[in-house]
mmCIF file of C-alpha atoms and ligand atoms in Angstrom:
data_model
loop_
_atom_site.group_PDB
_atom_site.id
_atom_site.type_symbol
_atom_site.label_atom_id
_atom_site.label_comp_id
_atom_site.label_asym_id
_atom_site.label_seq_id
_atom_site.Cartn_x
_atom_site.Cartn_y
_atom_site.Cartn_z
ATOM 1 C CA MET O 1 -82.664 126.835 -125.002
ATOM 2 C CA SER O 2 -79.649 126.693 -122.710
ATOM 3 C CA GLU O 3 -81.017 129.878 -121.182
ATOM 4 C CA ILE O 4 -84.037 127.925 -119.975
ATOM 5 C CA SER O 5 -82.005 125.002 -118.737
ATOM 6 C CA ASN O 6 -79.690 127.393 -116.881
ATOM 7 C CA LEU O 7 -82.717 129.040 -115.350
ATOM 8 C CA LYS O 8 -84.091 125.655 -114.357
ATOM 9 C CA ALA O 9 -80.805 124.544 -112.770
ATOM 10 C CA GLY O 10 -80.513 127.833 -110.913
ATOM 11 C CA LEU O 11 -84.081 127.764 -109.598
ATOM 12 C CA ILE O 12 -83.849 124.144 -108.470
ATOM 13 C CA ALA O 13 -80.525 124.785 -106.725
ATOM 14 C CA ASP O 14 -82.057 127.774 -104.903
ATOM 15 C CA ILE O 15 -85.122 125.741 -103.949
ATOM 16 C CA ASN O 16 -83.046 122.900 -102.563
ATOM 17 C CA ALA O 17 -80.923 125.368 -100.617
ATOM 18 C CA ALA O 18 -83.949 127.110 -99.010
ATOM 19 C CA ASP O 19 -83.703 126.451 -95.315
ATOM 20 C CA THR O 20 -87.015 127.843 -94.096
ATOM 21 C CA LEU O 21 -90.585 127.587 -95.289
ATOM 22 C CA ASP O 22 -90.641 131.395 -95.632
ATOM 23 C CA ALA O 23 -87.579 131.416 -97.864
ATOM 24 C CA LEU O 24 -89.135 128.686 -99.973
ATOM 25 C CA GLU O 25 -92.376 130.637 -100.297
ATOM 26 C CA ALA O 26 -90.417 133.680 -101.518
ATOM 27 C CA LEU O 27 -88.783 131.516 -104.180
ATOM 28 C CA ARG O 28 -92.157 130.110 -105.220
ATOM 29 C CA VAL O 29 -93.612 133.585 -105.666
ATOM 30 C CA GLY O 30 -90.495 134.656 -107.619
ATOM 31 C CA ALA O 31 -90.874 131.742 -110.021
ATOM 32 C CA MET O 32 -94.535 130.784 -110.162
ATOM 33 C CA GLY O 33 -96.317 133.877 -108.788
ATOM 34 C CA LYS O 34 -98.290 136.277 -110.979
ATOM 35 C CA ASN O 35 -95.111 138.147 -111.929
ATOM 36 C CA GLY O 36 -92.758 135.196 -111.558
ATOM 37 C CA VAL O 37 -90.111 134.279 -114.119
ATOM 38 C CA VAL O 38 -91.671 130.964 -115.036
ATOM 39 C CA THR O 39 -95.119 132.546 -115.281
ATOM 40 C CA GLY O 40 -93.616 135.177 -117.553
ATOM 41 C CA LEU O 41 -92.170 132.515 -119.862
ATOM 42 C CA LEU O 42 -95.478 130.671 -119.943
ATOM 43 C CA LYS O 43 -97.171 133.887 -121.026
ATOM 44 C CA THR O 44 -94.867 134.159 -124.048
ATOM 45 C CA LEU O 45 -96.421 130.957 -125.439
ATOM 46 C CA GLY O 46 -99.794 132.632 -126.031
ATOM 47 C CA PRO O 47 -98.974 134.910 -128.960
ATOM 48 C CA MET O 48 -96.652 132.368 -130.695
ATOM 49 C CA SER O 49 -97.535 130.685 -133.961
ATOM 50 C CA PRO O 50 -98.401 126.966 -133.637
ATOM 51 C CA GLU O 51 -95.047 125.983 -135.181
ATOM 52 C CA GLU O 52 -93.036 128.178 -132.876
ATOM 53 C CA ARG O 53 -95.034 126.979 -129.875
ATOM 54 C CA LEU O 54 -94.362 123.371 -130.859
ATOM 55 C CA GLU O 55 -90.659 124.128 -130.717
ATOM 56 C CA LYS O 56 -90.453 126.413 -127.664
ATOM 57 C CA GLY O 57 -93.366 125.058 -125.634
ATOM 58 C CA PRO O 58 -91.941 121.764 -124.323
ATOM 59 C CA PRO O 59 -88.853 123.165 -122.525
ATOM 60 C CA ILE O 60 -90.975 125.862 -120.875
ATOM 61 C CA GLN O 61 -93.565 123.297 -119.773
ATOM 62 C CA ASP O 62 -90.726 121.105 -118.521
ATOM 63 C CA LEU O 63 -89.377 124.060 -116.568
ATOM 64 C CA ARG O 64 -92.769 124.642 -114.975
ATOM 65 C CA GLU O 65 -93.198 121.006 -114.016
ATOM 66 C CA SER O 66 -89.672 120.619 -112.657
ATOM 67 C CA VAL O 67 -89.873 123.779 -110.574
ATOM 68 C CA THR O 68 -93.319 122.806 -109.230
ATOM 69 C CA ALA O 69 -92.052 119.367 -108.256
ATOM 70 C CA ALA O 70 -88.895 120.770 -106.643
ATOM 71 C CA LEU O 71 -90.977 123.238 -104.609
ATOM 72 C CA ALA O 72 -93.285 120.448 -103.371
ATOM 73 C CA ASP O 73 -90.399 118.149 -102.433
ATOM 74 C CA ARG O 74 -88.543 120.866 -100.583
ATOM 75 C CA LYS O 75 -91.708 121.920 -98.758
ATOM 76 C CA ALA O 76 -92.364 118.347 -97.584
ATOM 77 C CA ALA O 77 -88.756 117.983 -96.433
ATOM 78 C CA LEU O 78 -88.830 121.270 -94.474
ATOM 79 C CA GLU O 79 -92.164 120.380 -92.832
ATOM 80 C CA GLN O 80 -90.867 116.973 -91.798
ATOM 81 C CA ALA O 81 -87.740 118.566 -90.346
ATOM 82 C CA ALA O 82 -89.886 121.056 -88.405
ATOM 83 C CA LEU O 83 -92.016 118.208 -86.997
ATOM 84 C CA ASP O 84 -88.944 116.198 -86.020
ATOM 85 C CA ALA O 85 -87.479 119.219 -84.246
ATOM 86 C CA LYS O 86 -90.764 119.816 -82.411
ATOM 87 C CA LEU O 87 -91.025 116.186 -81.306
ATOM 88 C CA ALA O 88 -87.435 116.183 -80.109
ATOM 89 C CA ALA O 89 -87.979 119.424 -78.156
ATOM 90 C CA GLU O 90 -91.205 118.191 -76.525
ATOM 91 C CA LYS O 91 -89.816 114.806 -75.477
ATOM 92 C CA ILE O 92 -90.341 113.908 -71.805
ATOM 93 C CA ASP O 93 -88.055 111.478 -70.070
ATOM 94 C CA MET O 94 -90.534 109.190 -68.293
ATOM 95 C CA THR O 95 -87.729 107.509 -66.417
ATOM 96 C CA LEU O 96 -86.882 110.648 -64.448
ATOM 97 C CA PRO O 97 -87.981 110.476 -60.786
ATOM 98 C CA ALA O 98 -91.162 112.464 -59.995
ATOM 99 C CA GLY O 99 -90.598 115.646 -58.036
ATOM 100 C CA ILE O 100 -93.514 114.972 -55.681
ATOM 101 C CA GLY O 101 -95.399 111.859 -54.637
ATOM 102 C CA PRO O 102 -99.144 111.378 -55.222
ATOM 103 C CA GLN O 103 -101.214 114.001 -53.414
ATOM 104 C CA GLY O 104 -104.675 113.599 -51.889
ATOM 105 C CA SER O 105 -106.189 110.571 -50.256
ATOM 106 C CA VAL O 106 -108.830 107.924 -50.763
ATOM 107 C CA HIS O 107 -112.076 108.705 -48.921
ATOM 108 C CA PRO O 108 -112.942 106.161 -46.191
ATOM 109 C CA VAL O 109 -116.210 105.347 -48.010
ATOM 110 C CA SER O 110 -114.313 104.441 -51.162
ATOM 111 C CA GLN O 111 -111.794 102.511 -49.118
ATOM 112 C CA VAL O 112 -114.497 100.504 -47.306
ATOM 113 C CA MET O 113 -116.297 99.793 -50.585
ATOM 114 C CA ASP O 114 -113.029 98.464 -51.999
ATOM 115 C CA GLU O 115 -112.525 96.365 -48.884
ATOM 116 C CA LEU O 116 -116.038 94.921 -49.179
ATOM 117 C CA ALA O 117 -115.628 94.165 -52.886
ATOM 118 C CA GLU O 118 -112.363 92.381 -52.104
ATOM 119 C CA ILE O 119 -113.923 90.306 -49.292
ATOM 120 C CA PHE O 120 -116.982 89.312 -51.306
ATOM 121 C CA ALA O 121 -115.030 88.634 -54.499
ATOM 122 C CA ASP O 122 -113.134 86.040 -52.496
ATOM 123 C CA LEU O 123 -116.496 84.436 -51.597
ATOM 124 C CA GLY O 124 -117.495 84.276 -55.274
ATOM 125 C CA PHE O 125 -119.671 87.406 -55.435
ATOM 126 C CA SER O 126 -119.535 89.837 -58.328
ATOM 127 C CA VAL O 127 -120.379 93.543 -58.187
ATOM 128 C CA ALA O 128 -123.715 94.717 -59.647
ATOM 129 C CA THR O 129 -124.996 98.272 -60.077
ATOM 130 C CA GLY O 130 -128.294 100.024 -60.681
ATOM 131 C CA PRO O 131 -129.491 103.588 -61.287
ATOM 132 C CA GLU O 132 -129.757 106.105 -58.451
ATOM 133 C CA ILE O 133 -132.810 107.602 -60.177
ATOM 134 C CA GLU O 134 -135.272 104.722 -59.892
ATOM 135 C CA ASP O 135 -138.933 104.118 -60.557
ATOM 136 C CA ASP O 136 -141.231 103.162 -57.729
ATOM 137 C CA TRP O 137 -141.821 99.700 -59.154
ATOM 138 C CA HIS O 138 -138.158 98.655 -58.686
ATOM 139 C CA ASN O 139 -137.686 100.578 -55.434
ATOM 140 C CA PHE O 140 -140.943 99.478 -53.798
ATOM 141 C CA THR O 141 -143.594 97.473 -55.637
ATOM 142 C CA ALA O 142 -141.436 94.582 -56.851
ATOM 143 C CA LEU O 143 -139.939 94.428 -53.357
ATOM 144 C CA ASN O 144 -143.389 93.632 -51.979
ATOM 145 C CA ILE O 145 -143.997 97.191 -50.797
ATOM 146 C CA PRO O 146 -147.318 98.084 -52.491
ATOM 147 C CA GLU O 147 -148.590 101.657 -52.825
ATOM 148 C CA THR O 148 -150.565 101.565 -49.599
ATOM 149 C CA HIS O 149 -147.850 99.875 -47.537
ATOM 150 C CA PRO O 150 -146.764 101.822 -44.435
ATOM 151 C CA ALA O 151 -143.119 100.983 -45.245
ATOM 152 C CA ARG O 152 -143.263 103.544 -48.065
ATOM 153 C CA ALA O 153 -143.787 106.288 -45.518
ATOM 154 C CA MET O 154 -140.842 104.952 -43.478
ATOM 155 C CA HIS O 155 -138.427 105.682 -46.277
ATOM 156 C CA ASP O 156 -138.785 109.488 -46.468
ATOM 157 C CA THR O 157 -138.500 109.297 -50.205
ATOM 158 C CA PHE O 158 -137.358 112.107 -52.518
ATOM 159 C CA TYR O 159 -139.820 111.979 -55.410
ATOM 160 C CA PHE O 160 -139.456 113.627 -58.820
ATOM 161 C CA PRO O 161 -142.426 115.420 -60.399
ATOM 162 C CA ASP O 162 -144.588 112.837 -62.224
ATOM 163 C CA ALA O 163 -143.407 112.139 -65.761
ATOM 164 C CA GLU O 164 -145.268 110.062 -68.358
ATOM 165 C CA GLY O 165 -147.242 108.247 -65.708
ATOM 166 C CA LYS O 166 -144.056 106.813 -64.193
ATOM 167 C CA LYS O 167 -143.237 107.709 -60.614
ATOM 168 C CA MET O 168 -139.522 108.430 -60.430
ATOM 169 C CA LEU O 169 -137.553 108.827 -57.213
ATOM 170 C CA LEU O 170 -134.065 108.771 -55.756
ATOM 171 C CA ARG O 171 -133.608 105.188 -54.617
ATOM 172 C CA THR O 172 -134.054 104.863 -50.865
ATOM 173 C CA HIS O 173 -131.980 101.686 -50.632
ATOM 174 C CA THR O 174 -129.826 99.430 -52.819
ATOM 175 C CA SER O 175 -132.502 96.687 -52.774
ATOM 176 C CA PRO O 176 -133.857 97.614 -56.260
ATOM 177 C CA VAL O 177 -130.578 96.197 -57.594
ATOM 178 C CA GLN O 178 -131.840 92.806 -56.334
ATOM 179 C CA ILE O 179 -134.807 93.154 -58.694
ATOM 180 C CA ARG O 180 -132.729 94.358 -61.643
ATOM 181 C CA THR O 181 -130.237 91.521 -61.180
ATOM 182 C CA MET O 182 -132.898 88.806 -60.947
ATOM 183 C CA MET O 183 -134.701 90.167 -63.994
ATOM 184 C CA SER O 184 -131.670 90.554 -66.224
ATOM 185 C CA GLY O 185 -129.767 87.373 -65.434
ATOM 186 C CA GLU O 186 -130.255 83.707 -64.732
ATOM 187 C CA PRO O 187 -129.748 82.178 -61.304
ATOM 188 C CA PRO O 188 -127.604 81.071 -59.584
ATOM 189 C CA ILE O 189 -126.868 84.650 -58.507
ATOM 190 C CA ARG O 190 -124.245 85.922 -56.100
ATOM 191 C CA ILE O 191 -123.849 89.700 -56.155
ATOM 192 C CA ILE O 192 -123.101 92.663 -54.008
ATOM 193 C CA ALA O 193 -124.348 96.108 -54.995
ATOM 194 C CA PRO O 194 -122.639 99.093 -53.374
ATOM 195 C CA GLY O 195 -123.858 102.605 -54.051
ATOM 196 C CA ARG O 196 -125.478 105.870 -53.049
ATOM 197 C CA VAL O 197 -128.977 105.999 -51.592
ATOM 198 C CA TYR O 198 -131.153 108.947 -50.538
ATOM 199 C CA ARG O 199 -133.589 109.712 -47.748
ATOM 200 C CA SER O 200 -134.946 113.003 -46.496
ATOM 201 C CA ASP O 201 -133.211 112.832 -43.149
ATOM 202 C CA SER O 202 -130.382 114.750 -41.478
ATOM 203 C CA ASP O 203 -128.628 114.632 -38.081
ATOM 204 C CA ALA O 204 -125.301 113.389 -36.661
ATOM 205 C CA THR O 205 -125.924 109.837 -37.869
ATOM 206 C CA HIS O 206 -128.134 110.529 -40.912
ATOM 207 C CA THR O 207 -127.398 112.443 -44.111
ATOM 208 C CA PRO O 208 -129.790 112.858 -47.069
ATOM 209 C CA MET O 209 -127.338 110.887 -49.201
ATOM 210 C CA PHE O 210 -125.507 107.909 -47.778
ATOM 211 C CA HIS O 211 -124.067 104.608 -48.973
ATOM 212 C CA GLN O 212 -125.354 101.079 -48.725
ATOM 213 C CA ILE O 213 -124.190 97.745 -49.895
ATOM 214 C CA GLU O 214 -126.665 95.073 -50.846
ATOM 215 C CA GLY O 215 -125.979 91.357 -51.014
ATOM 216 C CA LEU O 216 -128.075 88.809 -52.884
ATOM 217 C CA VAL O 217 -127.733 85.061 -53.297
ATOM 218 C CA ILE O 218 -130.265 83.072 -55.325
ATOM 219 C CA ASP O 219 -129.747 79.362 -55.822
ATOM 220 C CA LYS O 220 -131.384 76.024 -55.000
ATOM 221 C CA GLY O 221 -131.722 74.950 -51.374
ATOM 222 C CA ILE O 222 -130.366 78.155 -49.794
ATOM 223 C CA THR O 223 -131.088 78.414 -46.051
ATOM 224 C CA LEU O 224 -130.714 80.826 -43.163
ATOM 225 C CA GLY O 225 -127.572 78.882 -42.263
ATOM 226 C CA HIS O 226 -125.897 80.029 -45.481
ATOM 227 C CA LEU O 227 -126.860 83.587 -44.631
ATOM 228 C CA LYS O 228 -125.421 83.415 -41.138
ATOM 229 C CA TRP O 229 -122.156 81.839 -42.297
ATOM 230 C CA THR O 230 -121.735 84.421 -45.054
ATOM 231 C CA LEU O 231 -122.330 87.388 -42.737
ATOM 232 C CA GLU O 232 -120.051 85.972 -40.059
ATOM 233 C CA THR O 233 -117.277 85.331 -42.572
ATOM 234 C CA PHE O 234 -117.666 88.793 -44.051
ATOM 235 C CA LEU O 235 -117.678 90.615 -40.690
ATOM 236 C CA LYS O 236 -114.646 88.670 -39.442
ATOM 237 C CA ALA O 237 -112.732 89.617 -42.580
ATOM 238 C CA PHE O 238 -113.915 93.219 -42.451
ATOM 239 C CA PHE O 239 -113.105 93.874 -38.787
ATOM 240 C CA GLU O 240 -110.058 91.596 -39.037
ATOM 241 C CA ARG O 241 -110.954 89.686 -35.881
ATOM 242 C CA ASP O 242 -111.830 86.038 -35.334
ATOM 243 C CA ASP O 243 -113.849 86.722 -32.197
ATOM 244 C CA ILE O 244 -116.741 88.457 -33.958
ATOM 245 C CA VAL O 245 -119.995 87.381 -32.297
ATOM 246 C CA LEU O 246 -123.287 87.897 -34.114
ATOM 247 C CA ARG O 247 -126.720 88.197 -32.592
ATOM 248 C CA LEU O 248 -129.615 87.593 -34.967
ATOM 249 C CA ARG O 249 -132.893 89.211 -33.995
ATOM 250 C CA PRO O 250 -136.223 88.552 -35.697
ATOM 251 C CA SER O 251 -137.268 91.624 -37.640
ATOM 252 C CA TYR O 252 -139.484 92.725 -40.497
ATOM 253 C CA PHE O 253 -138.716 93.755 -44.059
ATOM 254 C CA PRO O 254 -141.420 93.362 -46.723
ATOM 255 C CA PHE O 255 -138.919 91.788 -49.144
ATOM 256 C CA THR O 256 -137.514 89.122 -46.821
ATOM 257 C CA GLU O 257 -139.313 86.386 -44.905
ATOM 258 C CA PRO O 258 -138.192 85.584 -42.329
ATOM 259 C CA SER O 259 -136.214 88.782 -41.687
ATOM 260 C CA VAL O 260 -133.333 89.136 -39.287
ATOM 261 C CA GLU O 261 -131.512 92.113 -37.954
ATOM 262 C CA VAL O 262 -127.895 91.405 -37.190
ATOM 263 C CA ASP O 263 -126.009 92.873 -34.250
ATOM 264 C CA VAL O 264 -122.301 92.559 -33.652
ATOM 265 C CA GLY O 265 -120.927 92.328 -30.129
ATOM 266 C CA TYR O 266 -118.440 94.812 -28.702
ATOM 267 C CA THR O 267 -116.448 94.648 -25.484
ATOM 268 C CA LEU O 268 -114.650 97.145 -23.336
ATOM 269 C CA THR O 269 -110.890 97.129 -23.829
ATOM 270 C CA ASN O 270 -108.987 99.742 -21.773
ATOM 271 C CA GLY O 271 -112.207 101.654 -21.374
ATOM 272 C CA GLN O 272 -112.725 101.703 -25.158
ATOM 273 C CA ARG O 273 -115.584 100.046 -27.032
ATOM 274 C CA VAL O 274 -113.987 97.569 -29.419
ATOM 275 C CA ILE O 275 -115.873 95.476 -31.968
ATOM 276 C CA GLY O 276 -115.460 91.793 -31.118
ATOM 277 C CA GLY O 277 -116.282 89.427 -28.303
ATOM 278 C CA ASP O 278 -119.552 88.612 -26.584
ATOM 279 C CA GLY O 279 -121.709 91.706 -26.316
ATOM 280 C CA ASP O 280 -123.319 90.280 -23.197
ATOM 281 C CA ALA O 281 -120.000 90.440 -21.295
ATOM 282 C CA PRO O 282 -119.790 93.110 -18.561
ATOM 283 C CA GLY O 283 -119.350 96.560 -20.118
ATOM 284 C CA GLY O 284 -120.060 95.140 -23.551
ATOM 285 C CA GLY O 285 -123.030 95.597 -25.830
ATOM 286 C CA TRP O 286 -124.459 95.059 -29.288
ATOM 287 C CA LEU O 287 -124.416 97.272 -32.353
ATOM 288 C CA GLU O 288 -126.888 96.785 -35.143
ATOM 289 C CA VAL O 289 -124.977 96.415 -38.405
ATOM 290 C CA LEU O 290 -127.200 94.688 -40.958
ATOM 291 C CA GLY O 291 -130.713 94.021 -42.180
ATOM 292 C CA SER O 292 -131.207 90.687 -43.852
ATOM 293 C CA GLY O 293 -133.410 87.686 -44.430
ATOM 294 C CA MET O 294 -134.540 85.017 -46.821
ATOM 295 C CA VAL O 295 -135.783 86.580 -50.064
ATOM 296 C CA ASN O 296 -139.582 86.722 -49.934
ATOM 297 C CA ARG O 297 -141.114 84.322 -52.475
ATOM 298 C CA ARG O 298 -143.332 87.162 -53.700
ATOM 299 C CA VAL O 299 -140.174 89.065 -54.725
ATOM 300 C CA ILE O 300 -138.794 86.030 -56.543
ATOM 301 C CA GLU O 301 -142.153 85.690 -58.300
ATOM 302 C CA ALA O 302 -142.263 89.398 -59.247
ATOM 303 C CA CYS O 303 -138.939 88.876 -61.042
ATOM 304 C CA GLY O 304 -140.383 86.043 -63.108
ATOM 305 C CA LEU O 305 -138.652 83.192 -61.269
ATOM 306 C CA ASP O 306 -140.315 80.146 -59.701
ATOM 307 C CA PRO O 307 -139.980 80.440 -55.907
ATOM 308 C CA ASP O 308 -140.438 76.672 -55.533
ATOM 309 C CA GLU O 309 -137.280 76.196 -57.566
ATOM 310 C CA TRP O 310 -135.153 79.185 -56.453
ATOM 311 C CA GLN O 311 -134.539 80.518 -52.966
ATOM 312 C CA GLY O 312 -132.018 82.870 -51.517
ATOM 313 C CA PHE O 313 -131.007 85.423 -48.974
ATOM 314 C CA ALA O 314 -130.388 89.144 -49.087
ATOM 315 C CA PHE O 315 -128.759 91.651 -46.801
ATOM 316 C CA GLY O 316 -128.199 95.362 -46.728
ATOM 317 C CA THR O 317 -125.945 97.543 -44.649
ATOM 318 C CA GLY O 318 -124.713 101.107 -44.423
ATOM 319 C CA VAL O 319 -121.216 101.573 -45.789
ATOM 320 C CA ASP O 320 -120.684 104.879 -43.970
ATOM 321 C CA ARG O 321 -121.723 103.255 -40.703
ATOM 322 C CA LEU O 322 -119.335 100.352 -41.241
ATOM 323 C CA ALA O 323 -116.563 102.877 -41.897
ATOM 324 C CA MET O 324 -117.412 104.749 -38.684
ATOM 325 C CA LEU O 325 -117.369 101.536 -36.644
ATOM 326 C CA LYS O 326 -114.077 100.380 -38.100
ATOM 327 C CA TYR O 327 -112.176 103.661 -38.273
ATOM 328 C CA GLY O 328 -113.703 105.503 -35.322
ATOM 329 C CA MET O 329 -115.367 108.612 -36.752
ATOM 330 C CA ASN O 330 -118.379 109.775 -34.769
ATOM 331 C CA ASP O 331 -120.073 112.346 -36.992
ATOM 332 C CA LEU O 332 -121.415 111.138 -40.312
ATOM 333 C CA ARG O 333 -121.912 114.672 -41.647
ATOM 334 C CA ALA O 334 -118.129 115.232 -41.769
ATOM 335 C CA PHE O 335 -117.942 112.474 -44.400
ATOM 336 C CA PHE O 336 -119.481 114.827 -46.932
ATOM 337 C CA ASP O 337 -118.011 118.202 -45.925
ATOM 338 C CA GLY O 338 -114.941 117.856 -48.131
ATOM 339 C CA ASP O 339 -112.753 119.265 -45.339
ATOM 340 C CA LEU O 340 -109.161 118.613 -46.389
ATOM 341 C CA ARG O 341 -107.979 118.258 -42.762
ATOM 342 C CA TRP O 342 -110.560 115.527 -42.156
ATOM 343 C CA LEU O 343 -109.609 113.790 -45.398
ATOM 344 C CA LYS O 344 -105.946 113.969 -44.518
ATOM 345 C CA HIS O 345 -106.654 112.457 -41.121
ATOM 346 C CA TYR O 346 -109.110 109.716 -42.107
ATOM 347 C CA GLY O 347 -108.187 109.198 -45.783
ATOM 348 C CA PHE O 348 -106.086 106.368 -47.170
ATOM 349 C CA SER O 349 -103.062 106.392 -49.406
ATOM 350 C CA ALA O 350 -103.978 105.997 -53.065
ATOM 351 C CA LEU O 351 -101.387 103.254 -53.289
ATOM 352 C CA ASP O 352 -102.804 101.358 -50.310
ATOM 353 C CA VAL O 353 -105.191 99.102 -52.230
ATOM 354 C CA PRO O 354 -106.977 96.652 -49.944
ATOM 355 C CA THR O 355 -106.196 93.013 -50.600
ATOM 356 C CA LEU O 356 -107.091 89.959 -48.570
ATOM 357 C CA SER O 357 -103.521 88.762 -48.577
ATOM 358 C CA GLY O 358 -102.232 92.138 -47.414
ATOM 359 C CA GLY O 359 -105.051 92.640 -44.887
ATOM 360 C CA VAL O 360 -108.079 94.663 -45.907
ATOM 361 C CA GLY O 361 -107.713 96.895 -42.884
ATOM 362 C CA ALA O 362 -105.026 99.261 -44.142
HETATM 363 N N1 LIG F 1 -133.085 97.620 -47.792
HETATM 364 C C1 LIG F 1 -133.095 97.518 -46.348
HETATM 365 C C2 LIG F 1 -132.893 98.919 -45.770
HETATM 366 O O1 LIG F 1 -132.519 99.823 -46.467
HETATM 367 C C3 LIG F 1 -131.986 96.608 -45.856
HETATM 368 C C4 LIG F 1 -132.168 95.178 -46.257
HETATM 369 C C5 LIG F 1 -131.640 94.703 -47.437
HETATM 370 C C6 LIG F 1 -132.886 94.324 -45.460
HETATM 371 C C7 LIG F 1 -131.800 93.376 -47.800
HETATM 372 C C8 LIG F 1 -133.053 92.991 -45.801
HETATM 373 C C9 LIG F 1 -132.523 92.536 -46.977
HETATM 374 O O2 LIG F 1 -133.135 99.146 -44.611
#
């Protein structure tokens, strides 16, 4: 009897003194393994008479249970200690100063998009998005450009192979976001929609993929005056000059009526063309920056709204072009070359987030 309790005390002391999981495993095998001491004692119960087993069984069972429990406890304790040690070793001191500052730069297109979002947010516009893979209904038909309309040919569209009777394409402008916004929400609407657009075209001022930003306002009693004020306010904020002069020229877009193309005046300053001032001044001129107009009532109707109740204006402009005018690049293709020297020269600091209060112009 005392032999078994001595054995138990000895085994438990050894188990509690094991300082590695390997040492503990060796002890487990020695006690509970196929040839272990405890296993051996358990085996002696088999041939015993019921009376003898009644007497000798309980201490042996107690030994087995105690040793099993001690092994489990010690194993848990060693595993916890190992985890604690690992966590302590892998700790990083976040308060240490970084060895190097942020690398890379923000692309001028991203920067200008952020600037535009900031300017229009201040005017109460929110940002809307739509898919770059569009169907021809959103890109053309709902915008009053039916199948046979010559404007479809003007867009040099990239079409996908026909699928399930739906004509899919890469959107040629951000105007389909007008349709999606009018169909999914209730007026009044005030959104801008920046994003990528695609046309099969390529030279110094055209790339097959470029960026536009769309603006749409739908409300009651909206007039051309609201449009002009909005564009003037936006261009003054964007070019950070109060002397921005706009020239509105009658134009044609199927989705606006009337349509106006907007030019911004530039003047010669020290022999340099600078945006601002009256373009009709000597040496000055006009640069086309925007297409716009009052939303055609047929478009409002196509979106399920009553054009006698709701009116609005829309505008669209090239983000890359705005970036070129503001920051002085002259080849659009370099925007998409990924040349690190170009990015270093024209890029913006990641920490230089445009804000109206800080000046959106970097
Ligand atoms: N979607 C036209 C374009 O890509 C621009 C535009 C937008 C014109 C909204 C008027 C109104 O040329």
